[in-house]
Tab-separated table of C-alpha atoms in Angstrom:
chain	number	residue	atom	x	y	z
A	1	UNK	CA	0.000	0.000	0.000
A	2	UNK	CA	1.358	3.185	-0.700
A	3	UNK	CA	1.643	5.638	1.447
A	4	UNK	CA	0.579	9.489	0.202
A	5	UNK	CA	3.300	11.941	0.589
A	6	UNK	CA	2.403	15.000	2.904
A	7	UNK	CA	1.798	17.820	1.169
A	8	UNK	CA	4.511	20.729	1.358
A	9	UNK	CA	4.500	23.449	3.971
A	10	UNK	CA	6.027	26.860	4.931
A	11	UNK	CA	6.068	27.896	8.176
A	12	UNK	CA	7.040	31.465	8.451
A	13	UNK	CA	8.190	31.483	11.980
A	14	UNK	CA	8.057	34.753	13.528
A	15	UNK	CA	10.629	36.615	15.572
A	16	UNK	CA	10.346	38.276	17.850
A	17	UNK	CA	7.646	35.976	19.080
A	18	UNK	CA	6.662	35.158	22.738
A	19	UNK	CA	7.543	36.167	26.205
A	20	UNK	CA	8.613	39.458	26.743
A	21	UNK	CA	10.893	40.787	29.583
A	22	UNK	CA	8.078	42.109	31.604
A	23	UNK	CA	6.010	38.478	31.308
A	24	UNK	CA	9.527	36.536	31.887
A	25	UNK	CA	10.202	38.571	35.008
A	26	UNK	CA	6.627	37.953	36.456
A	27	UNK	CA	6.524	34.152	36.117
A	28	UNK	CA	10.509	34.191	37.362
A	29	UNK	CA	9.180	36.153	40.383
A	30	UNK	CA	6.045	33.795	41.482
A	31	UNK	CA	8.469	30.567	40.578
A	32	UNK	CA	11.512	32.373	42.987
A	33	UNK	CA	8.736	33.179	45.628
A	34	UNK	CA	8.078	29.743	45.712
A	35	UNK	CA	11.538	28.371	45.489
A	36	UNK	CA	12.466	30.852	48.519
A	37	UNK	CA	9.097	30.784	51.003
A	38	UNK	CA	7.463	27.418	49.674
A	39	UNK	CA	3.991	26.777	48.739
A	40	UNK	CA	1.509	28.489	48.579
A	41	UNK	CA	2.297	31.704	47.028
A	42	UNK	CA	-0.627	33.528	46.131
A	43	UNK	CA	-1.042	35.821	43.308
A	44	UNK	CA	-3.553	38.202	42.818
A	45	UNK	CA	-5.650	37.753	39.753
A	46	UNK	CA	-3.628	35.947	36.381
A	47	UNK	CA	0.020	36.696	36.657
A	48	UNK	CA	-0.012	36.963	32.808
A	49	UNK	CA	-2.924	35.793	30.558
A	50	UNK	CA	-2.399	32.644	29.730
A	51	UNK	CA	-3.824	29.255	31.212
A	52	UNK	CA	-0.671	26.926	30.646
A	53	UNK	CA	1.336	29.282	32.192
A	54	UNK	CA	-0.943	29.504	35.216
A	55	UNK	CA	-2.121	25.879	35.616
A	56	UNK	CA	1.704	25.502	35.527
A	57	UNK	CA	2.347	27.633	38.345
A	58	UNK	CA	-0.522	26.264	40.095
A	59	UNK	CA	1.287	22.701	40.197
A	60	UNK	CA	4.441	24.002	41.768
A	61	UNK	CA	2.104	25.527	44.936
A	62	UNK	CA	0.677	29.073	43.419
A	63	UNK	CA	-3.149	30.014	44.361
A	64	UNK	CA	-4.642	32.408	42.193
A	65	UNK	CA	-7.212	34.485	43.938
A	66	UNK	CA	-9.102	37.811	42.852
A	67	UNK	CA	-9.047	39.682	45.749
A	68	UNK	CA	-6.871	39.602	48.754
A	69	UNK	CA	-9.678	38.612	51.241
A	70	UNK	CA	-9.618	35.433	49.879
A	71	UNK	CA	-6.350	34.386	51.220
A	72	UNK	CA	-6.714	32.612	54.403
A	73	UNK	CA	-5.499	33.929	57.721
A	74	UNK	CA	-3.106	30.973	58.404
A	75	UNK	CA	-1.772	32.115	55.436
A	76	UNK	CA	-1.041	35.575	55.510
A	77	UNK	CA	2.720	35.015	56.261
A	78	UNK	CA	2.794	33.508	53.018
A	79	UNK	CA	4.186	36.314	49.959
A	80	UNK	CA	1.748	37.230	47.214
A	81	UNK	CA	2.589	38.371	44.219
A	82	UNK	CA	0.641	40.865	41.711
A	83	UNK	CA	0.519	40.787	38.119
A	84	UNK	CA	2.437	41.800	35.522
A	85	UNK	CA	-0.687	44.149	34.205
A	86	UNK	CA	-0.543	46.316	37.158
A	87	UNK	CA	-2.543	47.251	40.096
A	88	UNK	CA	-4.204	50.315	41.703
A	89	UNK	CA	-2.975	51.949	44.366
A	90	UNK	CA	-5.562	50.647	46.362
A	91	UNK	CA	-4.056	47.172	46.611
A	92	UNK	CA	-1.003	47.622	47.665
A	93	UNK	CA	-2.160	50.159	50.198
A	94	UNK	CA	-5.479	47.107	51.109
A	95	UNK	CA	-2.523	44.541	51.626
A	96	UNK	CA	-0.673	46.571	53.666
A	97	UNK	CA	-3.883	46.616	56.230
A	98	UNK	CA	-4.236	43.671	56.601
A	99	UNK	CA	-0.419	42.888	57.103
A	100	UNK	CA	0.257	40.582	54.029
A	101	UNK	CA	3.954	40.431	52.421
A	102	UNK	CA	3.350	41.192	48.535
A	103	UNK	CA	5.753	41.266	45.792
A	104	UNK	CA	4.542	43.605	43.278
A	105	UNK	CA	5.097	41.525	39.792
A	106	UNK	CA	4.518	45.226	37.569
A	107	UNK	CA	5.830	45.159	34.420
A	108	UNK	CA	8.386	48.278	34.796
A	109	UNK	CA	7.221	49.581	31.066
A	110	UNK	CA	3.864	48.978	32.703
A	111	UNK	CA	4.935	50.942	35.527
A	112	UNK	CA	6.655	53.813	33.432
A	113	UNK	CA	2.990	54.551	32.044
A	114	UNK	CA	1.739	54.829	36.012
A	115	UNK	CA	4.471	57.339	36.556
A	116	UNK	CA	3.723	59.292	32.908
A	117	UNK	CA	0.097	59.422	34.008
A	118	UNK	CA	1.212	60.820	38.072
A	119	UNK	CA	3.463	63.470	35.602
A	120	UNK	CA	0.154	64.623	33.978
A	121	UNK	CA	-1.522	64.784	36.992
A	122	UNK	CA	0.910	66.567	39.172
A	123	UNK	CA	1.251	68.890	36.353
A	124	UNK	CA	-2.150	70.129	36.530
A	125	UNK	CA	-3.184	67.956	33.497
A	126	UNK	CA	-6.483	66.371	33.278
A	127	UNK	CA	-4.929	62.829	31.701
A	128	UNK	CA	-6.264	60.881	28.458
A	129	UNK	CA	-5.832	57.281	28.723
A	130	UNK	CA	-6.082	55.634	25.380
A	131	UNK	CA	-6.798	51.965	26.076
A	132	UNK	CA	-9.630	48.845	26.257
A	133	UNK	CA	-11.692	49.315	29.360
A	134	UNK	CA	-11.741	46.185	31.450
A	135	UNK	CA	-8.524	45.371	30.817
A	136	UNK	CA	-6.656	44.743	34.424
A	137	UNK	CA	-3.699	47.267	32.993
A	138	UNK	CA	-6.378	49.963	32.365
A	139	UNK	CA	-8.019	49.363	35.978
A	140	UNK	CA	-4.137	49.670	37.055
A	141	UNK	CA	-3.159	52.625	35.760
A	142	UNK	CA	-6.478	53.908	36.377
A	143	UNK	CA	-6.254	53.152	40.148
A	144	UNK	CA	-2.872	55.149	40.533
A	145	UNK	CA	-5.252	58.826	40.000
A	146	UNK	CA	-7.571	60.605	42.138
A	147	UNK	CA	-11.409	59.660	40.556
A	148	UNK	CA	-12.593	62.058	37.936
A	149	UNK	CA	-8.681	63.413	36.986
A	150	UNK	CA	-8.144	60.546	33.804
A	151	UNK	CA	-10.871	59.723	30.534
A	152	UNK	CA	-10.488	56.759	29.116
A	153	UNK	CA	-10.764	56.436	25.189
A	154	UNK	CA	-10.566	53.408	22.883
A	155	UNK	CA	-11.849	54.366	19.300
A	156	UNK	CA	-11.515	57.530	17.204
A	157	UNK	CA	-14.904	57.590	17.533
A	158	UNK	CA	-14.336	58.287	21.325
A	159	UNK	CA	-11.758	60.798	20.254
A	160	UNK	CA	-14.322	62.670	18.570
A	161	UNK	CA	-17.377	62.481	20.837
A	162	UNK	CA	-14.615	63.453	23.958
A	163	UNK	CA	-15.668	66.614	25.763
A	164	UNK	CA	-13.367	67.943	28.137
A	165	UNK	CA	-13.824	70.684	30.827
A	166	UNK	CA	-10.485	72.246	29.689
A	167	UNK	CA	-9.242	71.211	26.394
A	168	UNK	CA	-6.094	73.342	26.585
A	169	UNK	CA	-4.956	71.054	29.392
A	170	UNK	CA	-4.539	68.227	28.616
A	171	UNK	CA	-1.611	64.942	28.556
A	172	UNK	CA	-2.250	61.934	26.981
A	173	UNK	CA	-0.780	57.941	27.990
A	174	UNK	CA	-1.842	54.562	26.579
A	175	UNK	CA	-1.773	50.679	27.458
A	176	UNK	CA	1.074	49.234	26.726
A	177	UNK	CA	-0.319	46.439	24.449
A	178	UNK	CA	-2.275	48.603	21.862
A	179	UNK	CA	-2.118	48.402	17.995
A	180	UNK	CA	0.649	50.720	17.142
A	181	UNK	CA	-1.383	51.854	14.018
A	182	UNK	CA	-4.662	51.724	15.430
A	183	UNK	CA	-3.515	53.905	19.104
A	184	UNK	CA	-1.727	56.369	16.111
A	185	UNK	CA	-4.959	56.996	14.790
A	186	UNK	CA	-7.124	57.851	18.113
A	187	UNK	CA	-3.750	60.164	18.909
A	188	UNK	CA	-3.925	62.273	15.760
A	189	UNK	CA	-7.505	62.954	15.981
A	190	UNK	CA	-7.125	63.790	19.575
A	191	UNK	CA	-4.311	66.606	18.744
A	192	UNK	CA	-6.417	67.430	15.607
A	193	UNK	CA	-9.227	68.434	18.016
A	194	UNK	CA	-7.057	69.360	21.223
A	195	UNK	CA	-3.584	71.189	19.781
A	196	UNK	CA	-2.106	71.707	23.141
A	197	UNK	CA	-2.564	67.989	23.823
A	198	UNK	CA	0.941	67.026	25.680
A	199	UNK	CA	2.359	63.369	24.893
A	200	UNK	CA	3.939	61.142	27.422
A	201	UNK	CA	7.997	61.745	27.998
A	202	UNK	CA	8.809	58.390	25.856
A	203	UNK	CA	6.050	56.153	23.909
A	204	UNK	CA	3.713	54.158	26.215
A	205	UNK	CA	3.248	50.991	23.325
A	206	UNK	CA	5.911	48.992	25.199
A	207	UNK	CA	8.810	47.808	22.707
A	208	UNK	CA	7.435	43.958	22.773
A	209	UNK	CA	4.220	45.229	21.560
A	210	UNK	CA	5.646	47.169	18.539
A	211	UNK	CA	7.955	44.240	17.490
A	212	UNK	CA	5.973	41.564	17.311
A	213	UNK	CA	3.285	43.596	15.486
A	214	UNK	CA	6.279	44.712	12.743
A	215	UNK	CA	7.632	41.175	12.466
A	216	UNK	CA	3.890	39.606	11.679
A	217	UNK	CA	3.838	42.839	9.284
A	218	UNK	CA	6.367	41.599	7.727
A	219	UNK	CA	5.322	37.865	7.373
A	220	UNK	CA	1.879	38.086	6.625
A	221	UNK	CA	1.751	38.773	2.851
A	222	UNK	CA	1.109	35.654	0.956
A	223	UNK	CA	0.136	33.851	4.213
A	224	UNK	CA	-2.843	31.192	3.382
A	225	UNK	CA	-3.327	31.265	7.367
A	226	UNK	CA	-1.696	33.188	10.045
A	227	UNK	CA	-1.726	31.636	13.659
A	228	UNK	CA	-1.228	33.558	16.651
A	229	UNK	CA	-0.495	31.945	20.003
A	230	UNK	CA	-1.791	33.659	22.943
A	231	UNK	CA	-4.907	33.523	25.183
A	232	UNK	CA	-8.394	35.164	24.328
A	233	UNK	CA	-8.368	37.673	27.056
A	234	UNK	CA	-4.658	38.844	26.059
A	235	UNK	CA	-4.735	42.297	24.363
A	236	UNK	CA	-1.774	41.894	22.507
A	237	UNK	CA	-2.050	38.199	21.183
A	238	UNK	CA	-5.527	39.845	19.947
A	239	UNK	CA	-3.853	42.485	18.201
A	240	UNK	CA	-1.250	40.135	16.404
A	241	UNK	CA	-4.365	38.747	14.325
A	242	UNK	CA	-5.583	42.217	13.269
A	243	UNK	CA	-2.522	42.584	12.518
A	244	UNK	CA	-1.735	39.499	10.062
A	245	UNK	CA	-5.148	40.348	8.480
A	246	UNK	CA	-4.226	43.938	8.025
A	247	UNK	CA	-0.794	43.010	6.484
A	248	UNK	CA	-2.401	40.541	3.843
A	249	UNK	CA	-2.359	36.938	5.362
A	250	UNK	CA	-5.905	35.418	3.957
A	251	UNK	CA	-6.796	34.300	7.476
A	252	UNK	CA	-5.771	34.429	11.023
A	253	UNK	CA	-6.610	33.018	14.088
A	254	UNK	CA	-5.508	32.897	17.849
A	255	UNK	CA	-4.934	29.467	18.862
A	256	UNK	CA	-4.036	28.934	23.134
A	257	UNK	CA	-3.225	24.936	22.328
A	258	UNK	CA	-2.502	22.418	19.339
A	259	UNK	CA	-5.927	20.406	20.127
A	260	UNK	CA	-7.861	23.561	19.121
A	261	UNK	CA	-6.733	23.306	15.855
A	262	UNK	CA	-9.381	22.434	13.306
A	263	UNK	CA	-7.567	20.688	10.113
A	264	UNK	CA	-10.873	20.295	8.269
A	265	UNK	CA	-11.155	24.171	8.534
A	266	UNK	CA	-7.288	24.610	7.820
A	267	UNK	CA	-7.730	22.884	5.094
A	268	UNK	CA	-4.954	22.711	2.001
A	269	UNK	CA	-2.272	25.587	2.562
A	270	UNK	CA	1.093	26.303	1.927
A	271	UNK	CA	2.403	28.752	3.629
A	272	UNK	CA	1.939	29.193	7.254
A	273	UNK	CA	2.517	32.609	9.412
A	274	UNK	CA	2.806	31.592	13.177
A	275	UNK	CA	3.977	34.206	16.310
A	276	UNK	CA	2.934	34.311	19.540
A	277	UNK	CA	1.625	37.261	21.934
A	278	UNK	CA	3.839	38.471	24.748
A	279	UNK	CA	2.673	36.350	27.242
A	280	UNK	CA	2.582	32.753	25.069
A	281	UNK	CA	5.278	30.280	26.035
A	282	UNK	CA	7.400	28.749	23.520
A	283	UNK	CA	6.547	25.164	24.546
A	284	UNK	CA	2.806	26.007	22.984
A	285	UNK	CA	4.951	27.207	19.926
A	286	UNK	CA	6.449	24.206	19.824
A	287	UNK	CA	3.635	21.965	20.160
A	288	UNK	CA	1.792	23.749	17.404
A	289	UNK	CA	4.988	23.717	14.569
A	290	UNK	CA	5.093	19.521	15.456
A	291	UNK	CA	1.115	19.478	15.023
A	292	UNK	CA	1.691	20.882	11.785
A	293	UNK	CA	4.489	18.465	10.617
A	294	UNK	CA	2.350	15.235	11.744
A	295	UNK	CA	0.147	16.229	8.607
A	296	UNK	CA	3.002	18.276	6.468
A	297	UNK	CA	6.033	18.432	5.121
A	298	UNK	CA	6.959	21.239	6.901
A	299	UNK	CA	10.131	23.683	6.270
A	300	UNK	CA	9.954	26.215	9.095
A	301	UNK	CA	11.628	29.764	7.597
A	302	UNK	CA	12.495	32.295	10.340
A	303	UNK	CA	11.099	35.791	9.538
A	304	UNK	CA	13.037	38.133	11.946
A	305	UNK	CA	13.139	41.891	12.395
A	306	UNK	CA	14.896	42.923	15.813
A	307	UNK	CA	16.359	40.868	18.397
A	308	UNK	CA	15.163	41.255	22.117
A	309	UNK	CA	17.954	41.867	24.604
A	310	UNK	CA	15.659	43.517	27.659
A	311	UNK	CA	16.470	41.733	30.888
A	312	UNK	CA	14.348	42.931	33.837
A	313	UNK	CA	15.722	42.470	37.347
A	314	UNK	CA	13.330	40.923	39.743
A	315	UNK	CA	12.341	42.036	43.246
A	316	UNK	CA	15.402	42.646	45.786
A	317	UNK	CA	13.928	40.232	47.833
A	318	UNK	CA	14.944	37.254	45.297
A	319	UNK	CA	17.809	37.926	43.469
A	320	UNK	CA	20.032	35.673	45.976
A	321	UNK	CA	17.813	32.795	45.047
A	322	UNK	CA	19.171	30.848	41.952
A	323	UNK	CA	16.395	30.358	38.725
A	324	UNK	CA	18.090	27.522	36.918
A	325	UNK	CA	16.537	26.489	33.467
A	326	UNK	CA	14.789	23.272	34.733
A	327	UNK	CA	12.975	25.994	36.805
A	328	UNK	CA	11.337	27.714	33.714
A	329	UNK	CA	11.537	24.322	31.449
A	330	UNK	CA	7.442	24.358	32.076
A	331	UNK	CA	7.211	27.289	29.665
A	332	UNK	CA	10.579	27.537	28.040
A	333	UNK	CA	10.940	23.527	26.981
């Protein structure tokens, strides 16, 4: 019986792709809180947004929780960390009440848009945040100003409907995981309508952001389908597939696992576009390029634009604790 020959495949692999410092840092931080205190170690809400990264933390002794009451009183020695996305100022100041240790897991680009907003603030500046409400890193940077002193807008429609008190006083930030060209949009008609407008010191689309969305740029022509790994509720895995769309791949679609794939929906193709959002570990990657070779014959071609070289520090309180790679093998392979 002869056996049919797999039908040829491309796999445009992108790069960068994947964690980013900020995400690498936060998982480092909950796996050296347990290495150093034991289990548990409680984190408030998703360290990052993605499920294999948390169900992978939760089998080494983290508890996810929501809110701080939740974590028992015979446990309040115990550290707990909060996520990468940010918190407001309310839950630091809430865990300091009721006397729990917390190691604050803020990605520092995250945090550099806290201090840009304060800036505004202390400036006199009613501030413009440009960003999805909802979104944990929205409610964060929210959180760190008095009510009533920042407007949230997503869409240039918001940009045009916005009606400040004083429109000659006015500073603008953003999320950190926006679509460069989509946030460049909502910023132009907000200075179109509101000259004196003041940007931010530096850019608030963090650098991961803006690279992986250039990279799938620059992969996506010609793409029959363009698969992004990353987690429904993460902003910038959601962005990726815009993105690919935007850029010319045919289709896209964010995958968090290779069992979601449907092949009967794939279909015939021949030329593959896969990344990953910032806080997708390369072990999903992985998984997906060998799903795709158990029905192709695959030739994986790297598309690369930049390479990453950010290295965030993590708290003071672990950095005499050593992170070896079987550590992070759970996300990293």
């Amino acid at each position: 019986m002869n056996i049919a020959a797999k039908p040829p495949l491309t796999i445009r692999l992108c790069g960068p792709r994947g964690f980013c410092a900020g995400v690498d840092r936060a998982i480092q931080i909950v796996v050296l809180a347990l290495k150093s205190y034991g289990a548990p170690v409680y984190v408030r809400h998703e360290i990052v947004h993605n499920r294999y990264v948390v169900e992978g933390l939760e089998a080494k002794g983290a508890v996810f929780v929501e809110e701080l009451d939740e974590i028992p009183a015979e446990h309040r020695a115990q550290p707990v960390v909060f996520s990468a996305h940010g918190v407001p100022k309310s839950v630091p100041e809430d865990a300091a009440s009721r006397n729990l240790f917390y190691l604050d897991a803020t990605c520092p680009l995250v945090s550099k848009v806290h201090k840009q907003a304060m800036r505004h603030n202390r400036l006199g500046r009613h501030v413009v945040l440009i960003g999805h409400a909802g979104h944990p890193e929205v409610i964060g940077t929210m959180g760190q100003l008095p009510e009533g002193t920042v407007s949230l807008i997503e869409t240039i429609e918001d940009a045009d409907a916005y009606a400040p008190v004083d429109p000659d006083n006015l500073g603008y930030v953003t999320q950190t995981t926006l679509s460069v060209d989509d946030t460049a949009g909502v910023i132009a008609r907000l200075q179109e309508r509101f000259p004196k407008l003041t940007a931010p010191a530096a850019d608030s689309i963090c650098y991961a952001t803006t690279n992986r969305q250039e990279v799938v740029k620059q992969a996506a022509p010609g793409c029959d389908l363009f698969i992004i790994v990353g987690a429904p509720n993460s902003s910038n895995s959601k962005r990726l597939v815009e993105v690919a769309l935007r850029a010319g791949a045919k289709k896209s679609i964010l995958v968090q696992r290779a069992a979601e794939l449907d092949w009967e929906e794939i279909g015939a193709i021949s030329t593959l576009g896969l990344s990953a959002g910032a806080s997708a570990p390369e072990v999903i990657v992985n998984e997906i390029i060998e799903a795709f070779r158990a029905r192709f014959d695959a030739r994986v071609e790297l598309a690369e634009t930049v390479q990453e070289t950010e290295n965030f520090l993590v708290n003071r309180e672990l950095r005499s604790i050593e992170l070896t790679a079987a550590d992070m093998a759970f996300v990293n392979g």
